[in-house]
Coordinates of C-alpha atoms (C1' of nucleotides) in Angstrom, one line a residue:
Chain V
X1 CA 191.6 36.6 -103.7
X2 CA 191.9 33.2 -105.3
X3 CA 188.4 31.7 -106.2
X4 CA 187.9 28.4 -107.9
X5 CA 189.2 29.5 -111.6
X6 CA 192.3 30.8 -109.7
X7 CA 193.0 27.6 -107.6
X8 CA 192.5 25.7 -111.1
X9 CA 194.9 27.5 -112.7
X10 CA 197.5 26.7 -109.7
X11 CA 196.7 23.0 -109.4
X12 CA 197.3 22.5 -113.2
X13 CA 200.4 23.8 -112.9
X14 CA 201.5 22.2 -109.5
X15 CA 200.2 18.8 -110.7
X16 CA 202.7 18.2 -113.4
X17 CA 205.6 19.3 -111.3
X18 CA 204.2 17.3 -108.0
X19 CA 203.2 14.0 -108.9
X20 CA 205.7 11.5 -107.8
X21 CA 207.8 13.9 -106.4
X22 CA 209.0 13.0 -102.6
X23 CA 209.3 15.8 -100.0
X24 CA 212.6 15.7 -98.3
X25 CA 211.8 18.6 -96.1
X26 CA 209.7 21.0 -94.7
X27 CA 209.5 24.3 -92.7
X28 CA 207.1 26.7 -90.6
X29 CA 207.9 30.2 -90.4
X30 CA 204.7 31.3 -88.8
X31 CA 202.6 28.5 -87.1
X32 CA 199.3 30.0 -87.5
X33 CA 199.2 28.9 -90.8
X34 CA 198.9 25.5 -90.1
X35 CA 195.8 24.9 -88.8
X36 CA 193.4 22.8 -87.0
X37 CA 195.8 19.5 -86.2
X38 CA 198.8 18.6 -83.6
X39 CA 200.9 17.2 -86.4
X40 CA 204.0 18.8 -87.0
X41 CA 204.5 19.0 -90.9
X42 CA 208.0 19.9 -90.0
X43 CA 208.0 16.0 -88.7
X44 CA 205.4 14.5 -90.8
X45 CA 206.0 15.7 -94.1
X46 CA 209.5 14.9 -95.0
X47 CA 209.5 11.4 -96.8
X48 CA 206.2 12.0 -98.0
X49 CA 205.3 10.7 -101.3
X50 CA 202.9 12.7 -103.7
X51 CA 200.4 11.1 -105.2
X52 CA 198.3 13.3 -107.0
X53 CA 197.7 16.8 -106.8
X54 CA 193.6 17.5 -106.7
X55 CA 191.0 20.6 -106.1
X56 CA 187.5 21.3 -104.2
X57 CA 186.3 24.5 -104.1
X58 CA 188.5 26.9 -103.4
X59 CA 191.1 23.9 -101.5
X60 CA 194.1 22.3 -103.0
X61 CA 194.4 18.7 -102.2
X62 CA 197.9 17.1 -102.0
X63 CA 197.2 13.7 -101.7
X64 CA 200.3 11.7 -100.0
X65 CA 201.0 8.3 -100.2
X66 CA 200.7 8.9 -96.0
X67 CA 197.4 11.3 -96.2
X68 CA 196.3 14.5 -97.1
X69 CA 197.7 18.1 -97.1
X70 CA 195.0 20.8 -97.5
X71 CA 196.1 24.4 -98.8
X72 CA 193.5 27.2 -98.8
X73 CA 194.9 30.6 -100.3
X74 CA 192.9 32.7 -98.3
X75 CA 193.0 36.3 -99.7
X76 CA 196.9 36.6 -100.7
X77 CA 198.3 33.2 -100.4
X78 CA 200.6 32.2 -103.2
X79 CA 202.5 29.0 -104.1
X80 CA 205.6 29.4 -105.8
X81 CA 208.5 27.5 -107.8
X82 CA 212.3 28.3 -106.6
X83 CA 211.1 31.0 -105.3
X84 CA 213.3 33.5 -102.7
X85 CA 212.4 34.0 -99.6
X86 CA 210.4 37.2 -98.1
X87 CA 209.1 38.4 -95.1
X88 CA 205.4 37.0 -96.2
X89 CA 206.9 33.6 -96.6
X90 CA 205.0 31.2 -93.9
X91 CA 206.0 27.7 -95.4
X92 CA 208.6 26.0 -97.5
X93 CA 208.7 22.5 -99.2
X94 CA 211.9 20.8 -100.1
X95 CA 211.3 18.2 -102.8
X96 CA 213.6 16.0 -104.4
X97 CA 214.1 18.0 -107.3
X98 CA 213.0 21.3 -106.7
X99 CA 211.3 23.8 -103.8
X100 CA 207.9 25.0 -103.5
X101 CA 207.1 28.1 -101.0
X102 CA 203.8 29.5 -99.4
X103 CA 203.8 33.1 -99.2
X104 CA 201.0 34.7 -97.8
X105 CA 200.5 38.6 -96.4
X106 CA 197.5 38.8 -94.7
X107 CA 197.7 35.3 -93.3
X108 CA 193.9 34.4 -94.0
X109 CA 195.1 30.9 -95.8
X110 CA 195.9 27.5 -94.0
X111 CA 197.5 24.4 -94.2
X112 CA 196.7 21.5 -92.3
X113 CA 197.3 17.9 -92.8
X114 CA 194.2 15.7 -93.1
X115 CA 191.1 16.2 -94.9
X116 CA 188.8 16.9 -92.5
X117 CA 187.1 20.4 -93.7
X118 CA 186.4 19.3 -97.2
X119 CA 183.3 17.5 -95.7
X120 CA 181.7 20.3 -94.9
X121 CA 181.9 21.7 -98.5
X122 CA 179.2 21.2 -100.8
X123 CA 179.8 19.9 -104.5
X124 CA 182.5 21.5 -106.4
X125 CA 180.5 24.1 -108.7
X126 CA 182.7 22.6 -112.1
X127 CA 181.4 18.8 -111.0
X128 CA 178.8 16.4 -112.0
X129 CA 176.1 17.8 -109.9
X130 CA 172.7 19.5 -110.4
X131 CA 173.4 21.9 -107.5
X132 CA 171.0 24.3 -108.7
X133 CA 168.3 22.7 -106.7
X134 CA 170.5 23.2 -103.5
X135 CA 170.0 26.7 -103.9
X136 CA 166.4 26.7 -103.5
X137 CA 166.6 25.1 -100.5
X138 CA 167.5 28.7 -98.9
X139 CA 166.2 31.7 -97.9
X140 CA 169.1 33.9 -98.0
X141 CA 169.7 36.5 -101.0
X142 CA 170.9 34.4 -103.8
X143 CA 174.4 36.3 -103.5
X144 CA 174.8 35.0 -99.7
X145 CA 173.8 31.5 -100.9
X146 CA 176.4 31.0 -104.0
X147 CA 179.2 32.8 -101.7
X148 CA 178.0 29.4 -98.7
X149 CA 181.0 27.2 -99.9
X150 CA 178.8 24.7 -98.1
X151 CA 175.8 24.9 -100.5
X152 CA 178.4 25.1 -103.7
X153 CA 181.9 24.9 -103.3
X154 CA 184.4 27.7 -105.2
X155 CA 182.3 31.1 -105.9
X156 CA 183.7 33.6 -104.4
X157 CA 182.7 38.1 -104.4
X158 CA 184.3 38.0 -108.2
X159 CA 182.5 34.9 -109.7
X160 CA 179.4 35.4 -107.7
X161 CA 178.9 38.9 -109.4
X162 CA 179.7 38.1 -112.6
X163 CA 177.4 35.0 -112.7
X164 CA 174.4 36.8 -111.6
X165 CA 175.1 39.8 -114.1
X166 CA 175.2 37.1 -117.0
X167 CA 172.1 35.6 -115.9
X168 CA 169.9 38.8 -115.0
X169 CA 169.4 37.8 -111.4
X170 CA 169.2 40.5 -108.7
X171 CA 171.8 39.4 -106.0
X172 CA 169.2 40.4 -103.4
X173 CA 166.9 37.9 -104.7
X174 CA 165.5 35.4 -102.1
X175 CA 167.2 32.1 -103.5
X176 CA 164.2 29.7 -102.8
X177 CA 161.9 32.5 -104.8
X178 CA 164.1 31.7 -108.2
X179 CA 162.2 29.1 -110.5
X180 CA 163.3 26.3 -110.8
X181 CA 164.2 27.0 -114.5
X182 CA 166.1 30.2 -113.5
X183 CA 168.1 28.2 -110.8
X184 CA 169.2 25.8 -114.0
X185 CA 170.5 28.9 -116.4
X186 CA 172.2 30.7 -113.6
X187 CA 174.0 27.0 -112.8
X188 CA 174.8 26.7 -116.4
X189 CA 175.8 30.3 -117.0
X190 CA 178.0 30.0 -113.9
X191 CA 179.7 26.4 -115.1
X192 CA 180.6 28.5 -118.6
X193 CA 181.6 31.6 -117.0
X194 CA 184.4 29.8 -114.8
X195 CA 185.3 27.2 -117.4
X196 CA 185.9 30.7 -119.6
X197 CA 188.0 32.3 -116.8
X198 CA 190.1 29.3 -116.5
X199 CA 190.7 29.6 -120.2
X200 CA 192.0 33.1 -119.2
X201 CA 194.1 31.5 -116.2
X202 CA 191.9 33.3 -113.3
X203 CA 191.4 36.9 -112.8
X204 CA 193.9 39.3 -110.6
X205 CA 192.5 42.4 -109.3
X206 CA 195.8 42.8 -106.7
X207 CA 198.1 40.1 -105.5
X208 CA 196.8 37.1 -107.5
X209 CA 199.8 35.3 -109.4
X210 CA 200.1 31.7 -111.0
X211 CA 203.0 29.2 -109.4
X212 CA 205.8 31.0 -111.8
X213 CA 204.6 34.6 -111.1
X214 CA 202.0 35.7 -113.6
X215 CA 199.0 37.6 -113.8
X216 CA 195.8 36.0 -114.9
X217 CA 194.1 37.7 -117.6
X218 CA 189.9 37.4 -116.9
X219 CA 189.6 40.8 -115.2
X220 CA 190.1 42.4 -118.4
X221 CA 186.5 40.3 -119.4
X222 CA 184.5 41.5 -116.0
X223 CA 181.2 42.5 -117.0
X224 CA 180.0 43.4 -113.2
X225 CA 182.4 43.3 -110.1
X226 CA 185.2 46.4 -110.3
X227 CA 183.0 48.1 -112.9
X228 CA 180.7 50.4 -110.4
X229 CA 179.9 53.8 -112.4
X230 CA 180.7 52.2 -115.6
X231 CA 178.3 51.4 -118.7
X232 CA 176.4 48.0 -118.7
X233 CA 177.7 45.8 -121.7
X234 CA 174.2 45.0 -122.7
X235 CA 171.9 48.5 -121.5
X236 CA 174.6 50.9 -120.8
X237 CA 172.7 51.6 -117.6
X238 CA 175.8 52.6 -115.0
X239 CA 176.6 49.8 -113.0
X240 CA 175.4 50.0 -109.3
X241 CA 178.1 49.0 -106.2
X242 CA 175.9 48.2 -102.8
X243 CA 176.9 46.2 -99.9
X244 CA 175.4 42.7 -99.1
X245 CA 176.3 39.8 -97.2
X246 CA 179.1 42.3 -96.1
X247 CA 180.3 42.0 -99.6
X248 CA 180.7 45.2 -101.9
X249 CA 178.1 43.7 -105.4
X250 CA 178.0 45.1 -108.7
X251 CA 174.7 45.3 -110.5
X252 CA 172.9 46.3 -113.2
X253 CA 170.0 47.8 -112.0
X254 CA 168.2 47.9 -115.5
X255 CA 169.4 44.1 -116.5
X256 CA 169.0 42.9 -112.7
X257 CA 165.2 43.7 -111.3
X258 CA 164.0 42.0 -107.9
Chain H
dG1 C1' 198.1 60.8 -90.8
dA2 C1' 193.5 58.7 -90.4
dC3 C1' 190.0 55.9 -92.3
dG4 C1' 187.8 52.5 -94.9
dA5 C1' 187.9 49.0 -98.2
dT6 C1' 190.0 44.6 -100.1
dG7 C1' 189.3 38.6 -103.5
dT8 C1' 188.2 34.3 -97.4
dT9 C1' 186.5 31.7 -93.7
dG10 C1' 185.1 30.4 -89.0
dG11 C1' 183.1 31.3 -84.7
dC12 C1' 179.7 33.3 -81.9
dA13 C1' 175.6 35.7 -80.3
dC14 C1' 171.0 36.4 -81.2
Chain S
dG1 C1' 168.4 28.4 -90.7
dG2 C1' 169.8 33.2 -91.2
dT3 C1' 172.1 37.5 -90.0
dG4 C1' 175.4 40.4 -88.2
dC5 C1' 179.7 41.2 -86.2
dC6 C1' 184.4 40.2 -85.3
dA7 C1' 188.9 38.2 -85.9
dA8 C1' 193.1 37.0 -88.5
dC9 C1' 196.6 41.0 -91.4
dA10 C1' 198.9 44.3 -94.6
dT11 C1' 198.4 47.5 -98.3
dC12 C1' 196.4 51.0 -101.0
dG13 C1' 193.4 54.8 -102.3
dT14 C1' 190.9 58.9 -100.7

DNA sequence: GACGATGTTGGCAC
DNA sequence: GGTGCCAACATCGT
């Protein structure tokens, strides 16, 4: 569920409430959250000092005065504030002045101590970074490529159909065809359209909910993904659902030519 | 009730 | 390097 506008939203709310905060205990109600690493957070975390509270890609950062704690949401993962306890709650932080709980159903998320994985991601699509030109490096369908955390790190099925509907781009499109030129819009197009969704604190089709329980708002301003059958905003051509990458992707068949 | 789809990633076979 | 399939899991719509 939560792609990088989503994890934004999250980390500027956890940062204010994290920073300098000291973890005084910590629990594991399902071990397969935590992920590749021996350490036991239920021995390493308490005493833990936060230091900052940071985001790459789709990953949230907690940096400790004693290392790193990496959160990925997976598909249903949330982070609440004095939160109760259900059956989908796999993790629970005891800070100095308050609690913070990981809930997650499906159980697609992780945490693991370290920061290990966040090599292998490529630059954060919001950074300094001309990563346009990384996408011409590929042969895949443009769609596959931007969904490759490793070529550009935070688009997920949402953002990655929405961004190629603003900028006209098939999704089938082999990436290394695109000019150079189009490679620059669709980076551009892509930086606004999550910067906008940000503005609308993420988008939540299901299960996505801030640290305090709220709905973002963006999905009301979808232009593409969810909108199969229904009018294109700019050609009123019916929107088109087909499968790639094993992804469901909306298109525009008028707006979007191969 | 059965079936298929759902916003993610990683591993593996080819 | 790329593709396709599977796995993790629960819920919801048809």
């Amino acid at each position: 569920m939560p792609e990088l506008p989503e994890v934004e939203t999250i980390v500027r709310e956890l940062r204010p409430r994290l920073k300098g905060r000291r973890v005084t205990a910590a629990d594991v109600l399902h071990a397969r959250i935590v992920r590749h690493s021996d350490i036991d957070l239920r021995d390493w975390l308490p005493g833990a000092r936060i230091i900052d509270v940071l985001r790459h890609g789709k990953f949230i950062l907690l940096q400790l005065d004693k290392g790193w704690l990496t959160v990925h949401l997976g598909m249903t993962g949330q982070l609440r504030f004095e939160a109760p306890e259900t059956v989908y709650t796999r993790a629970v932080l005891q800070l100095d002045d308050s609690s913070l709980l990981y809930d997650d159903i499906r159980m697609f998320g992780s945490i693991e101590a370290g920061r290990k994985r966040i090599d292998q991601l490529g630059p954060d699509a919001l950074a300094r970074d001309e990563w346009h030109v990384r996408l011409l490096r590929h042969k895949a369908p443009i769609k596959a490529v931007l969904l490759n955390q490793r070529v550009v790190a935070g688009i997920g099925n949402i953002y990655a159909d929405e961004a190629l509907f603003r900028a006209a781009i098939h999704p089938a499109t082999v990436a290394r065809r695109l000019s150079k030129a189009r490679a620059n819009k669709l980076e551009q197009l892509t930086r606004d359209l999550l910067n906008e969704a940000i503005d609308f604190r993420g988008s939540s089709i299901s299960d996505y909910v801030d640290t305090e329980g709220r709905r973002g708002g963006f999905q009301e301003r979808h232009q593409a993904y969810g909108r199969e059958g229904k009018p294109c905003v700019r050609c009123a051509s019916p929107i088109e659902k087909s499968f790639l990458a094993q992804r469901g992707t909306h298109f525009c068949p008028n707006c979007q030519r191969r």
